[in-house]
XYZ file of C-alpha atoms in Angstrom:
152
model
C -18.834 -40.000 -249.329
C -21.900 -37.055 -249.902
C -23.269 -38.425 -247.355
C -20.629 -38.225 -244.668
C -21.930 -34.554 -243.531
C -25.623 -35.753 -243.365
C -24.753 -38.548 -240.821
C -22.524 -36.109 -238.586
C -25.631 -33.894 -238.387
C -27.839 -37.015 -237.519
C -26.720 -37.167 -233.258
C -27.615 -33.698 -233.104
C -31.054 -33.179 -235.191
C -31.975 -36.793 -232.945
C -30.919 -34.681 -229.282
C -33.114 -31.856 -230.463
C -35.727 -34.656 -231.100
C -35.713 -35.809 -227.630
C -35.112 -32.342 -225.966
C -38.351 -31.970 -227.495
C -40.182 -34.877 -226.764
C -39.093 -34.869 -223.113
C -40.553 -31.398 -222.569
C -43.301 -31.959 -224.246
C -43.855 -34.880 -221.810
C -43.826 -33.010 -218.871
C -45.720 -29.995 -220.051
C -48.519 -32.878 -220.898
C -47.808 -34.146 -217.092
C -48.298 -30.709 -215.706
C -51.549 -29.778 -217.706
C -53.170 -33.006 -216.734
C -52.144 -32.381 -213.083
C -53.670 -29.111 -213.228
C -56.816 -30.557 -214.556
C -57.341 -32.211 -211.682
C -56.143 -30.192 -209.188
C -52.689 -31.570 -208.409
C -50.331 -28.729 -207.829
C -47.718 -30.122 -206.385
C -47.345 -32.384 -209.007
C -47.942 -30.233 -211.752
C -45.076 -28.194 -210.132
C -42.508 -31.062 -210.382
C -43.640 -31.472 -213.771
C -42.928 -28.135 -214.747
C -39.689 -27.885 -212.823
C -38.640 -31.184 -215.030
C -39.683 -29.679 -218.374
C -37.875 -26.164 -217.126
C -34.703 -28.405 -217.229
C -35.496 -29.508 -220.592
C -36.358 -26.238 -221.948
C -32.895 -25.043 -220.929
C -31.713 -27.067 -224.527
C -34.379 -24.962 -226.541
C -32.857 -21.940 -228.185
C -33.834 -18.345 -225.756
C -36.547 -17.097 -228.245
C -38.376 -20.271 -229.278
C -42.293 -20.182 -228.394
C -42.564 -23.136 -227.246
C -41.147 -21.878 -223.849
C -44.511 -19.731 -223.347
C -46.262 -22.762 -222.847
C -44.225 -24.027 -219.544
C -44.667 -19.849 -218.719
C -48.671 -19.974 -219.166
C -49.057 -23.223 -217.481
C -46.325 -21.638 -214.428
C -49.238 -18.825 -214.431
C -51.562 -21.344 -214.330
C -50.778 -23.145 -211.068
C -50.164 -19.904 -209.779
C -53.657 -18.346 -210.414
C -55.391 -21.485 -209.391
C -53.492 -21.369 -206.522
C -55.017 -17.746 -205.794
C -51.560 -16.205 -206.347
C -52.313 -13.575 -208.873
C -49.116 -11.738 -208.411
C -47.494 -14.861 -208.484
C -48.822 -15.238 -211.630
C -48.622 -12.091 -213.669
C -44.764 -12.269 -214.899
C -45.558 -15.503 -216.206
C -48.518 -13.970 -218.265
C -46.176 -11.120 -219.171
C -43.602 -13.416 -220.175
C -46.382 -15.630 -222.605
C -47.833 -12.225 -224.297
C -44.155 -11.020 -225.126
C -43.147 -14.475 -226.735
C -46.115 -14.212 -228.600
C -45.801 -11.314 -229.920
C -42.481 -11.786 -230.549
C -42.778 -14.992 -232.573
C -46.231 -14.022 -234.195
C -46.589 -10.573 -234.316
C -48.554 -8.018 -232.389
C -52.055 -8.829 -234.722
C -51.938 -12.513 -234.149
C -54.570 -14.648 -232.445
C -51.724 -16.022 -230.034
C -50.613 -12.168 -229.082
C -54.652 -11.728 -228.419
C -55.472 -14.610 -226.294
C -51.993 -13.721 -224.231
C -53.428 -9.761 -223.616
C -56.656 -11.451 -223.080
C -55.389 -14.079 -220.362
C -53.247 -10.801 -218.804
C -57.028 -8.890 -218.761
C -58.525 -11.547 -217.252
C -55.580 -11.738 -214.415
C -56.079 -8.014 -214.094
C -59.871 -8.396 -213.849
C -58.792 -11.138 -211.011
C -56.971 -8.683 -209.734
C -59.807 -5.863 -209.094
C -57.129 -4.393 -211.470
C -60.447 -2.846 -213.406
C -59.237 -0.346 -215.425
C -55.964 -2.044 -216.343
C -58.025 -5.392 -217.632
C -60.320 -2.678 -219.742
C -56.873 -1.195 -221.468
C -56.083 -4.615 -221.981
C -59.384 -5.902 -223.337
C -59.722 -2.511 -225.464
C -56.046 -3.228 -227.028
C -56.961 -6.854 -227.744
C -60.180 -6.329 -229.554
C -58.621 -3.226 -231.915
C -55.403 -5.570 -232.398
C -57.921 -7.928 -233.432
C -59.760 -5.520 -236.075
C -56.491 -4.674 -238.004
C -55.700 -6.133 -241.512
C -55.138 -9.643 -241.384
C -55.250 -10.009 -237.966
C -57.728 -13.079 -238.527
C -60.556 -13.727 -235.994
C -61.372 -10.583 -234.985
C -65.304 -11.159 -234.810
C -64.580 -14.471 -232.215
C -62.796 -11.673 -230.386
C -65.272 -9.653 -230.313
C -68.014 -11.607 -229.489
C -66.262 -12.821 -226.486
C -66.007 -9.197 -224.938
C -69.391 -8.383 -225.569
């Protein structure tokens, strides 16, 4: 009889489990399309995992993964501005689910400088590289000399 409650829960804990796998499946499809150059279907594979990331809660990170690889296509595709909210959308999750000092927050800002830099969007990539680099150098923000020696 204890264990009635556990076995109601069980459908619903295995749905999340396959939610899950599925979009993980498809953003695997869609990087490897990217890889090798296959837009079109990288695009079908991130339409499919959109669809499965509509059963993910509204805040969970792993949604900035279908964003970056969205921004992805989009870049490759030489359509910065296409790009951009995407990259906006990754760097907010991140900061959101890690905090503004984390490596994840730093390599979003630095994958929005390098868009900017794209861009001609000089001066905007700069801010962005500056505000990486002294995120970076704060208390505990971790790997703050990798970060460094990649904008020097």
């Amino acid at each position: 009889m204890t264990f009635r409650p556990a076995l109601l829960a069980l459908p619903l804990c295995l749905a999340g489990c396959v939610t899950d796998h599925a979009f993980r499946r498809h953003l695997t499809a869609a990087d490897r399309a990217i890889h090798h150059a296959r837009f079109v279907e990288a695009e079908q594979a991130l339409e499919a995992a959109e669809l499965a990331a509509l059963k993910l809660k509204e805040g969970d990170p792993r949604r900035a993964e279908l964003w970056r690889l969205k921004g992805d296509v989009a870049l490759l595709q030489n359509q910065a501005a296409k790009a951009l909210p995407f990259y906006e959308k990754v760097h907010a999750a991140a900061v959101k689910a890690y905090g503004s000092a984390s490596p994840e927050a730093a390599a979003a800002m630095l994958d929005l400088a390098d868009l900017r830099a794209a861009k001609g969007e000089t001066r905007a990539a700069e801010a962005l590289y500056r505000s990486a680099l002294s995120e970076s150098e704060k208390p505990g923000a971790g790997r703050g000399g990798d970060l460094a020696a990649r904008l020097s």
